[in-house]
mmCIF file of C-alpha atoms and ligand atoms in Angstrom:
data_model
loop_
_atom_site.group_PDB
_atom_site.id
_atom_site.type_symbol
_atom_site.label_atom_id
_atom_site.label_comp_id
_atom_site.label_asym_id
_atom_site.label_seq_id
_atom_site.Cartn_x
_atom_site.Cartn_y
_atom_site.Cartn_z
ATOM 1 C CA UNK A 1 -9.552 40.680 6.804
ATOM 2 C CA UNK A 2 -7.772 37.554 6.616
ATOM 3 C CA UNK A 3 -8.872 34.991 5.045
ATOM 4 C CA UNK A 4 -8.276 30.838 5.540
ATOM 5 C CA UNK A 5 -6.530 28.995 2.817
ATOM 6 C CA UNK A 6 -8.076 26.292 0.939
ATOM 7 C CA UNK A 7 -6.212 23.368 1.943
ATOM 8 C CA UNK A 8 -4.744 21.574 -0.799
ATOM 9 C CA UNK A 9 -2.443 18.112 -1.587
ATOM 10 C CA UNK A 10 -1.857 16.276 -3.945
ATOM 11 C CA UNK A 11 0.438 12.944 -5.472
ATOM 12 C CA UNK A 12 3.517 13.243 -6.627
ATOM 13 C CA UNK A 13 4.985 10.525 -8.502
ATOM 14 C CA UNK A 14 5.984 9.568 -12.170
ATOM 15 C CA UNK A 15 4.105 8.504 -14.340
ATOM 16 C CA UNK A 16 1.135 9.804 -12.499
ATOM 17 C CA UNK A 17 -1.983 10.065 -14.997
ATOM 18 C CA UNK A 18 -2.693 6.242 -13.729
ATOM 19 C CA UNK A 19 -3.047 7.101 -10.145
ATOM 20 C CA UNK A 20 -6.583 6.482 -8.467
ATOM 21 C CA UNK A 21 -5.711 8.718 -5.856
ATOM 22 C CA UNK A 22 -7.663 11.917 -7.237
ATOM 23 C CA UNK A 23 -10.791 10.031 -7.578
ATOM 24 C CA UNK A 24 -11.071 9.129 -4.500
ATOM 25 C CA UNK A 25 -10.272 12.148 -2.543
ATOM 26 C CA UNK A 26 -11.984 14.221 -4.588
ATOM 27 C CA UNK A 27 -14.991 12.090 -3.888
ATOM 28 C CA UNK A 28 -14.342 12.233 0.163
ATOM 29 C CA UNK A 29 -13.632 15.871 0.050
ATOM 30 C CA UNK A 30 -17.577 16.423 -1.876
ATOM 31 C CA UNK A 31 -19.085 13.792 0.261
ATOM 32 C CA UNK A 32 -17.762 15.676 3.707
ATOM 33 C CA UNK A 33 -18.403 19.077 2.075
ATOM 34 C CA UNK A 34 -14.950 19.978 2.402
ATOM 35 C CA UNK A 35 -13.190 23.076 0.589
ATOM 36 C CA UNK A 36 -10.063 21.789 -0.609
ATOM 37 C CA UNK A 37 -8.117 20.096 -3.911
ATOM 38 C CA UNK A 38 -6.214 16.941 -4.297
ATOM 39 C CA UNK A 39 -4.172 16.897 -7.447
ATOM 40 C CA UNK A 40 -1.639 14.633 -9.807
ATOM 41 C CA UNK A 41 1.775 15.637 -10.043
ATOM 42 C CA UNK A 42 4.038 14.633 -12.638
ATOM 43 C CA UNK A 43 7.069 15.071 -10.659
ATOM 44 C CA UNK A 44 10.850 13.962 -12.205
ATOM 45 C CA UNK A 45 13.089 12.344 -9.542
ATOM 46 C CA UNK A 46 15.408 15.443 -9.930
ATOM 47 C CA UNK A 47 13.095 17.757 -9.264
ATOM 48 C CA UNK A 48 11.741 16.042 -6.260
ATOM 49 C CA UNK A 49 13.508 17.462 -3.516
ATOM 50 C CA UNK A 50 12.445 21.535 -4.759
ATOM 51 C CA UNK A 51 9.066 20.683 -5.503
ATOM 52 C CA UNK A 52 8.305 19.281 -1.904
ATOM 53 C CA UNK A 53 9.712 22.159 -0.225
ATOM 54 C CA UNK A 54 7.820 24.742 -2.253
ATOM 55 C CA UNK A 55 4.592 23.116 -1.990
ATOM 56 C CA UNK A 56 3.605 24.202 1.469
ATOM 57 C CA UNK A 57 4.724 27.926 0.313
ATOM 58 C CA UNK A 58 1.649 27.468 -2.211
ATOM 59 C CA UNK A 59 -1.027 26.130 0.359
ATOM 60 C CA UNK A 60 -0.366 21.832 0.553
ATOM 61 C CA UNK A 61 -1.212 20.469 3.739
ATOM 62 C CA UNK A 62 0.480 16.907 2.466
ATOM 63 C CA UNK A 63 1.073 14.817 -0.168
ATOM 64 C CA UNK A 64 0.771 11.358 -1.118
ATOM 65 C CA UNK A 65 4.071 10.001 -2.627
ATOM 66 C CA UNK A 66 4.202 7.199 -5.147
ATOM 67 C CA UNK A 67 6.511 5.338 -7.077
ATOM 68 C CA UNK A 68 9.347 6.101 -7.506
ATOM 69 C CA UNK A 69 9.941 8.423 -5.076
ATOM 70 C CA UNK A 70 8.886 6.588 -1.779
ATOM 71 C CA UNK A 71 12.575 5.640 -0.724
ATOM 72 C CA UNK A 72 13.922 9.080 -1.975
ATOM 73 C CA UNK A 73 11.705 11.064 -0.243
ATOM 74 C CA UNK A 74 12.772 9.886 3.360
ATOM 75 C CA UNK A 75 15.875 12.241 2.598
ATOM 76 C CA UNK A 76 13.770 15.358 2.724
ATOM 77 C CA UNK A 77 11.824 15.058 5.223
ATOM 78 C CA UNK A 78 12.817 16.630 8.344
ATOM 79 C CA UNK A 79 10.662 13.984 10.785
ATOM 80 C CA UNK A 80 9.893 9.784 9.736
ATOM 81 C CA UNK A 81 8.186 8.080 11.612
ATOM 82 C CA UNK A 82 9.408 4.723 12.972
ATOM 83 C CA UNK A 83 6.965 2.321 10.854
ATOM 84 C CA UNK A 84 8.257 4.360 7.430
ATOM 85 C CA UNK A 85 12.198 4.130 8.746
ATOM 86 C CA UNK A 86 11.557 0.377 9.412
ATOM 87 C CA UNK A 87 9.647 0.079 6.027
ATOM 88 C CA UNK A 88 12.566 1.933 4.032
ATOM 89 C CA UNK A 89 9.897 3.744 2.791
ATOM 90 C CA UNK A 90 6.962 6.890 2.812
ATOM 91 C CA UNK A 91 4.055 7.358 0.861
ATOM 92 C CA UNK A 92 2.637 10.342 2.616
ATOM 93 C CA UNK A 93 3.758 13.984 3.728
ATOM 94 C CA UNK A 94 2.053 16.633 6.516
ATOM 95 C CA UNK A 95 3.422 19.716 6.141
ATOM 96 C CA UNK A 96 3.144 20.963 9.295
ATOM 97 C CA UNK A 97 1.941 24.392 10.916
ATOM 98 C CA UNK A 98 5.717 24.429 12.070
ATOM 99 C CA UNK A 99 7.109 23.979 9.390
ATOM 100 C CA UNK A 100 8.414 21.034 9.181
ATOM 101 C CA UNK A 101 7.867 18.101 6.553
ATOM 102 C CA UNK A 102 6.769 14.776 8.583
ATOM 103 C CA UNK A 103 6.751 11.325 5.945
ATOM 104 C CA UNK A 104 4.790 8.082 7.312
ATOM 105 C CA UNK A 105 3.897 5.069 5.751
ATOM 106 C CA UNK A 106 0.364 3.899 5.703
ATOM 107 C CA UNK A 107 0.900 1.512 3.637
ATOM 108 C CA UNK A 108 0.869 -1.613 6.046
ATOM 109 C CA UNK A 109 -2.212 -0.218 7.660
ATOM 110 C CA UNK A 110 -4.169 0.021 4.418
ATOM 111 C CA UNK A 111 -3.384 -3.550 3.947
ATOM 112 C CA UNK A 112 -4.464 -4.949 7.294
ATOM 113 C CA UNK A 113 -7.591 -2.768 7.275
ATOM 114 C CA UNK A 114 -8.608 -3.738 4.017
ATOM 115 C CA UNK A 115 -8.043 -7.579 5.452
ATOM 116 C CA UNK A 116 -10.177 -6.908 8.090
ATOM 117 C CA UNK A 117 -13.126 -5.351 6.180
ATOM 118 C CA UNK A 118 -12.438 -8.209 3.320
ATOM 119 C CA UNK A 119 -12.044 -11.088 6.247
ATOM 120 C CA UNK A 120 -13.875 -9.819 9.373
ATOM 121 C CA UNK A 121 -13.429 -13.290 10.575
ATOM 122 C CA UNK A 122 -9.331 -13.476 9.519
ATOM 123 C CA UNK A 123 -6.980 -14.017 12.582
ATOM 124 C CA UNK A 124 -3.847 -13.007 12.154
ATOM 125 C CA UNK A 125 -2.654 -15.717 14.995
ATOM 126 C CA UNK A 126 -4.529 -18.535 12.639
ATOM 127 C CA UNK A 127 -1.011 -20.024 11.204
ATOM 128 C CA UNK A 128 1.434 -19.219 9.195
ATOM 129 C CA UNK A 129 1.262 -16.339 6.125
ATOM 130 C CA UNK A 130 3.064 -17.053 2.489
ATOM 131 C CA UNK A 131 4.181 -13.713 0.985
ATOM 132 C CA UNK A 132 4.994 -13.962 -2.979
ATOM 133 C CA UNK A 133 7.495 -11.326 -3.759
ATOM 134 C CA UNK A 134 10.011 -8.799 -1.739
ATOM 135 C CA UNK A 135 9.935 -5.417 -3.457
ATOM 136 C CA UNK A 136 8.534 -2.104 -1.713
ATOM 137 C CA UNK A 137 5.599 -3.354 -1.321
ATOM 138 C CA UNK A 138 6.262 -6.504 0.434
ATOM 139 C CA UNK A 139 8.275 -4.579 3.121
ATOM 140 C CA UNK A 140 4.986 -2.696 4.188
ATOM 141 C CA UNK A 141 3.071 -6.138 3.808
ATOM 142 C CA UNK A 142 5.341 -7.706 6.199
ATOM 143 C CA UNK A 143 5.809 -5.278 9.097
ATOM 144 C CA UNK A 144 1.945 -4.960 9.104
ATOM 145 C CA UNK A 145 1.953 -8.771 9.628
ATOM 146 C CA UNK A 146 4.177 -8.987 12.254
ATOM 147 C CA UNK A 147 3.213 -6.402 14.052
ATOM 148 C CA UNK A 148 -0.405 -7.474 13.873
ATOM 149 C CA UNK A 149 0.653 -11.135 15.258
ATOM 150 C CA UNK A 150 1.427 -13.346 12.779
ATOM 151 C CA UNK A 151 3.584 -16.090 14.073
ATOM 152 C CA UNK A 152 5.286 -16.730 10.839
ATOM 153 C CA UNK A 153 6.073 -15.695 7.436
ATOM 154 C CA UNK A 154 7.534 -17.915 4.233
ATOM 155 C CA UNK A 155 8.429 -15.830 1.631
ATOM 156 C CA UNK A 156 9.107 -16.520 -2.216
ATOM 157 C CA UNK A 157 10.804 -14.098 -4.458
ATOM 158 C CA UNK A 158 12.276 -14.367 -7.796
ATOM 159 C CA UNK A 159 15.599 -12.703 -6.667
ATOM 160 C CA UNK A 160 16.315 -14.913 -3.186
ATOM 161 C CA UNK A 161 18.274 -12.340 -2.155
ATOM 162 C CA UNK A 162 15.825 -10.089 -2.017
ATOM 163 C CA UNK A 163 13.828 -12.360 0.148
ATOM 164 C CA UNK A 164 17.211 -12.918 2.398
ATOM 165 C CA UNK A 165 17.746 -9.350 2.792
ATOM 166 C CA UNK A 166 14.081 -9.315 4.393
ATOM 167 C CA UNK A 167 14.588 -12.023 6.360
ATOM 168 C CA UNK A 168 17.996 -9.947 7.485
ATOM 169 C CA UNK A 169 15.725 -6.680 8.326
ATOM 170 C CA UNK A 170 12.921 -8.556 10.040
ATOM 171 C CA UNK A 171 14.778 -11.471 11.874
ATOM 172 C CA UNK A 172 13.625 -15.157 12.533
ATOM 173 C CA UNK A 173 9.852 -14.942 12.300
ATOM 174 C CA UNK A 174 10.798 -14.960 8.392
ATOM 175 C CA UNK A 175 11.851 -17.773 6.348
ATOM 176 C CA UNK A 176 13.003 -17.928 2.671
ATOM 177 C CA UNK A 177 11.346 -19.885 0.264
ATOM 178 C CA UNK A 178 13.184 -20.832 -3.340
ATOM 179 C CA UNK A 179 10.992 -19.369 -6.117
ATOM 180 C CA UNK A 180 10.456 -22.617 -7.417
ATOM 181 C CA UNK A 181 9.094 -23.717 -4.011
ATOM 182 C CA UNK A 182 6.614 -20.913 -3.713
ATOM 183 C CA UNK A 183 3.504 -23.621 -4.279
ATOM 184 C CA UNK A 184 4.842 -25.613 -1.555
ATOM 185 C CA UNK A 185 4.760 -22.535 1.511
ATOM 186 C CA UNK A 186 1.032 -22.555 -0.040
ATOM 187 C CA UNK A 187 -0.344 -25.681 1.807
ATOM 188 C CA UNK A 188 0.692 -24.078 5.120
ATOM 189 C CA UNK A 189 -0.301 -21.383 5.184
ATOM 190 C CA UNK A 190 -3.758 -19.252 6.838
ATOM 191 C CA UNK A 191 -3.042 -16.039 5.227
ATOM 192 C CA UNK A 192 -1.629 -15.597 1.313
ATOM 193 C CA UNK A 193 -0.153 -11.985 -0.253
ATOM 194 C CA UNK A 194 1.001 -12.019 -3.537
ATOM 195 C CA UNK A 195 2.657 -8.868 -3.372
ATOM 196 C CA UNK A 196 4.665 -9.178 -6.525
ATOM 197 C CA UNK A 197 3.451 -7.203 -9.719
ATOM 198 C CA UNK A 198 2.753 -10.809 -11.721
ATOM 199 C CA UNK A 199 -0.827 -11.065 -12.847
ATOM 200 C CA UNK A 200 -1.512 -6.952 -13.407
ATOM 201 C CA UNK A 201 -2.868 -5.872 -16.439
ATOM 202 C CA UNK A 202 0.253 -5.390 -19.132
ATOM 203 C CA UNK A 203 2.236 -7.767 -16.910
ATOM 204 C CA UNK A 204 3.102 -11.716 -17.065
ATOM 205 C CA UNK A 205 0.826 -13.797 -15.539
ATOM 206 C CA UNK A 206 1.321 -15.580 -11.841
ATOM 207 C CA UNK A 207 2.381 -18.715 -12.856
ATOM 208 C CA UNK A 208 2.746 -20.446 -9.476
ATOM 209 C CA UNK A 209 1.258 -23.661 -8.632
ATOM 210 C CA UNK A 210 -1.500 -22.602 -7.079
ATOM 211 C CA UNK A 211 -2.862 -25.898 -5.667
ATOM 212 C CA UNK A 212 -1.668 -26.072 -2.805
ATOM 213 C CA UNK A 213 -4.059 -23.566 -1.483
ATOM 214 C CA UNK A 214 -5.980 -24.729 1.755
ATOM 215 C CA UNK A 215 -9.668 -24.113 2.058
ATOM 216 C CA UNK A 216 -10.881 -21.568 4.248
ATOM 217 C CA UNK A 217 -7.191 -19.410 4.146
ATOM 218 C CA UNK A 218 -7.450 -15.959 3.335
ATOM 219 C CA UNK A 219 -6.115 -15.132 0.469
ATOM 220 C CA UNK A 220 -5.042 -11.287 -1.077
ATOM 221 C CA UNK A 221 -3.561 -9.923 -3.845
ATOM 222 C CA UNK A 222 -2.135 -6.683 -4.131
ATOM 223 C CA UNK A 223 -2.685 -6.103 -7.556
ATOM 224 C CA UNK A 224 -5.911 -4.288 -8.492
ATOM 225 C CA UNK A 225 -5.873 -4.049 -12.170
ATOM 226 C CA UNK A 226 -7.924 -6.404 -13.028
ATOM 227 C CA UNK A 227 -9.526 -6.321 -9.286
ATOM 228 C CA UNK A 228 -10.064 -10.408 -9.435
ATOM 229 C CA UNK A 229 -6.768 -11.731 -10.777
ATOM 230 C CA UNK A 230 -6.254 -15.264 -11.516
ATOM 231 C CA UNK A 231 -4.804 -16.185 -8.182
ATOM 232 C CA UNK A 232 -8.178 -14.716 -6.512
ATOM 233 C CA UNK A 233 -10.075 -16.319 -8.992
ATOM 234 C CA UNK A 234 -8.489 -19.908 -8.123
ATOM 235 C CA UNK A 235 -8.519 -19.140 -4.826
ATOM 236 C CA UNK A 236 -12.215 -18.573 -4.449
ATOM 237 C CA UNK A 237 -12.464 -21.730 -6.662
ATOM 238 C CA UNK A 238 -10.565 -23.116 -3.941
ATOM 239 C CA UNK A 239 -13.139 -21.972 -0.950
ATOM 240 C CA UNK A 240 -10.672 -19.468 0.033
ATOM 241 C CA UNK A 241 -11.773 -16.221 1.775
ATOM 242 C CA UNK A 242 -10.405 -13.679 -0.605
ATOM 243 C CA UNK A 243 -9.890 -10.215 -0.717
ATOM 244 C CA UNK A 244 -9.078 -7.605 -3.641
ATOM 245 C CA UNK A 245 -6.222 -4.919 -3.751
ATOM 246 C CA UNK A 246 -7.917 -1.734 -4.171
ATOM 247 C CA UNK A 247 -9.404 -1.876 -0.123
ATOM 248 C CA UNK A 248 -5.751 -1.177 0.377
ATOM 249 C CA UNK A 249 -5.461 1.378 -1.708
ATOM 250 C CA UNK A 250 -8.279 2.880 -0.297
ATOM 251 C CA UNK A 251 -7.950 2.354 3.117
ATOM 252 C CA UNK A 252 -4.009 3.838 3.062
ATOM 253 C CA UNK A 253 -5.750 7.013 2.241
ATOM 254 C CA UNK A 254 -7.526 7.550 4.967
ATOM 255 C CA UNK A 255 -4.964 8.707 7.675
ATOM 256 C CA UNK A 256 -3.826 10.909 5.100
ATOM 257 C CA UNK A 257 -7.051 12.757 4.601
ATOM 258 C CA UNK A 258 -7.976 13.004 7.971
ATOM 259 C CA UNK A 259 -4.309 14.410 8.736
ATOM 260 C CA UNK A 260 -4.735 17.005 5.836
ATOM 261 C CA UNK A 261 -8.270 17.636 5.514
ATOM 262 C CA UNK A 262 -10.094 16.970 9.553
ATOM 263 C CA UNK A 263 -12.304 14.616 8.940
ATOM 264 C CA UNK A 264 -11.866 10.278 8.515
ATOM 265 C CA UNK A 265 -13.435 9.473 5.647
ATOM 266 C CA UNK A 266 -15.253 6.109 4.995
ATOM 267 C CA UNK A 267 -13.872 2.755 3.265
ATOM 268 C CA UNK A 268 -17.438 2.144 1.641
ATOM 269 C CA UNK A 269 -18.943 1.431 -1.875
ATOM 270 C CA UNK A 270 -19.452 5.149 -3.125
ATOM 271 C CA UNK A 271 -15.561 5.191 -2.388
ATOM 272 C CA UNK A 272 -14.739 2.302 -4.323
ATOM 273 C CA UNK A 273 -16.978 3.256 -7.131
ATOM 274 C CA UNK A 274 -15.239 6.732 -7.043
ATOM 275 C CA UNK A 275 -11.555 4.951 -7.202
ATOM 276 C CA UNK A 276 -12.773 3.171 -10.456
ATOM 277 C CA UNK A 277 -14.414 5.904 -12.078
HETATM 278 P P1 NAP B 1 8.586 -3.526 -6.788
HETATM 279 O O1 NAP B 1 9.332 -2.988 -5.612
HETATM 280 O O2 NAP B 1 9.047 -3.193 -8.165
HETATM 281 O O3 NAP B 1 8.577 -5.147 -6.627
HETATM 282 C C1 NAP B 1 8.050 -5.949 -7.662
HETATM 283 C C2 NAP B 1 7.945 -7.390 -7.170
HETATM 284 O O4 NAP B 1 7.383 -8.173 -8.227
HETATM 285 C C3 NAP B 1 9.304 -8.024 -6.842
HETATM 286 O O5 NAP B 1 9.136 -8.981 -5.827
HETATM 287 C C4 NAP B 1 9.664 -8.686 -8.176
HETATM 288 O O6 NAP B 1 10.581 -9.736 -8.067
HETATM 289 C C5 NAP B 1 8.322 -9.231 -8.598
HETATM 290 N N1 NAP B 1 8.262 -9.492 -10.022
HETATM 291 C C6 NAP B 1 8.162 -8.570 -11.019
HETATM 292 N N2 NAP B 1 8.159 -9.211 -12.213
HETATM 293 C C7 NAP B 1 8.270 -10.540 -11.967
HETATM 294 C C8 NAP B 1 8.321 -11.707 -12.786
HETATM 295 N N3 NAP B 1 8.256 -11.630 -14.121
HETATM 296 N N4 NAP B 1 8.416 -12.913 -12.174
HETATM 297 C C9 NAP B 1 8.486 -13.016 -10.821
HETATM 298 N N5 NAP B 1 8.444 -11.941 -9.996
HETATM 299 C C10 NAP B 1 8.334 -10.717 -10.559
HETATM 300 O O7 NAP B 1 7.052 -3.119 -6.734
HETATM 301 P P2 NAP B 1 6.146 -2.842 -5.436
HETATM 302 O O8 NAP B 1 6.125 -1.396 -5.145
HETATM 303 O O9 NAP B 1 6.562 -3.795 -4.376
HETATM 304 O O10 NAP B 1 4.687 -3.214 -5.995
HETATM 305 C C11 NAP B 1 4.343 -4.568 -6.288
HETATM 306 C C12 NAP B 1 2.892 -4.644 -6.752
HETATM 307 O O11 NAP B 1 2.027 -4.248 -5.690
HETATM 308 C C13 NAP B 1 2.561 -3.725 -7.927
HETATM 309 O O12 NAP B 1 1.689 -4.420 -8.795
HETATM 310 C C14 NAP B 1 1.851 -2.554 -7.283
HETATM 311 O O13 NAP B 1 0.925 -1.936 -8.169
HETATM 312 C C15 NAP B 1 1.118 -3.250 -6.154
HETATM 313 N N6 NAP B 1 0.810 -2.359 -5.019
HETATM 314 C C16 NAP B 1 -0.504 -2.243 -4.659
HETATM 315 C C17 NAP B 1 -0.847 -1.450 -3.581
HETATM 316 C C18 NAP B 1 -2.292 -1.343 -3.189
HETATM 317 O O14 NAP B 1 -2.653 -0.376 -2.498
HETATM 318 N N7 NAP B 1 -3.124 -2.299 -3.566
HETATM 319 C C19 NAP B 1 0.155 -0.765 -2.861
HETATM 320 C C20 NAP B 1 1.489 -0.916 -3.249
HETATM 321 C C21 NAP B 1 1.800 -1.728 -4.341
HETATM 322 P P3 NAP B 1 12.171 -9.440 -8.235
HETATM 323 O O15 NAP B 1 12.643 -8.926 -6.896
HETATM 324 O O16 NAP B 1 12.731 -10.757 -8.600
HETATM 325 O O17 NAP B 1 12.301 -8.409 -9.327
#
């Protein structure tokens, strides 16, 4: 008699204890009455390339893929989807019936569906965003804004050329601001990101001028450790619409699981509560 495999997956990324990832599938996977395991993976970048091809030998339908293997991993796979290629990046894996390792990026989708269950009322087409900060992240951020309709970005990074090399990938709707300037893009602008990692727990604090804010702009931060940082906290002073990091977090995840696992799990409070646990 044969017998069906449990599905399993898992993230792979180093360190890894951190990672609310576990939590939160875990809790999906009980609520839908799923069989199935979702595990941490302390995985060195050497090591990377072995590990991934093994792990549909063992039973892994997919894998989330965190830092700081998300450029890396592009390398292995055999299929990438067009948002990950024009991201530079993947943060999930289906290991398909075939064969074959496919990497996306659901990162800019967890961040625009987190906007719109944070902002139902936020229109991309409202004016002009302000994105603090170019790393990984910010490339995700981005292409999710354009493609969703924003007619402008300014963007602010510590290391311009960082910002420039953006504004090379992503062409005209993008314009550089000087570090020093990031305040200023602020009185602009209808939608705010501060995608830098300034303001998380263990990390210096955001120290831009935050004033310039304009009332009723939505404003996000993708740091969720603490989940109100002070640029949230200001903001809301400010009667800004604002909206925390770990919906994004969340909501990335559910492609994933419903790739892996059959079923699209809900963005709701039992999830969030799970995330935190
Ligand atoms: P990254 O590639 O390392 O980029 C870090 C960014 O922060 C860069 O723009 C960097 O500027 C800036 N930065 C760091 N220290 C700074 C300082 N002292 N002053 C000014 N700028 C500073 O990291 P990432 O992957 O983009 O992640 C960025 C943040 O987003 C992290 O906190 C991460 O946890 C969070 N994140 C959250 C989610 C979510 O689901 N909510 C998803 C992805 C990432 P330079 O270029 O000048 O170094």
């Amino acid at each position: 008699m044969t017998q069906t495999r449990i599905p399993l997956a898992g993230v792979i990324g180093t360190p890894i204890a951190h990672s609310k990832s576990p939590q939160l599938h875990r809790h999906w996977l009980k609520t839908h009455g799923l069989p199935g395991f979702y595990i941490p993976m302390e995985v060195a970048p050497e090591n990377l390339a072995q590990v991934i091809q093994t792990l549909p030998k063992a039973g892994f339908v997919g894998a989330n893929i965190t830092v700081p293997h998300k450029e890396k991993v592009m390398e292995i796979a055999d299929l990438v989807t067009d948002r990950a290629t024009l991201i530079g990046a993947a943060n999930t894996l289906i290991f398909r019936k075939d064969g074959k390792i496919h990497a996306d990026n659901t990162d800019g989708y967890g961040f625009i569906e987190n906007l719109r269950q944070g902002a139902p009322d936020w229109r991309p087409q409202a004016g002009p965003a302000a994105v603090l900060g170019a790393g990984g992240a910010a490339r995700a951020v981005i292409a999710s804004l354009l493609d969703v309709g924003v007619p402008e970005i300014l963007i602010a990074n510590r290391t311009r050329i960082r910002a420039e090399a953006l504004q090379a990938d992503f062409g005209k709707r993008l314009q550089v601001v000087d570090w020093v300037q990031a305040g200023n893009m602020l009185e602009d602008a209808a939608t705010v990101v501060n995608t830098t990692s300034l303001g998380m727990i263990g990390k210096p604090e955001m120290r831009v001028p935050l004033d310039g804010l304009q009332k009723g702009a939505v404003v996000t931060d993708l740091v969720y450790a603490p989940l109100q940082t002070r640029l949230l906290k200001t903001a809301e002073e400010m009667g800004c619409i604002t909206v925390d990091g770990l919906g994004m977090l969340l909501h990335q995840a559910v492609p994933a699981f419903e790739r892996w696992f059959g079923v699209r799990p809900e963005v709701d409070a039992a999830a969030r509560a799970a995330a935190l646990r």
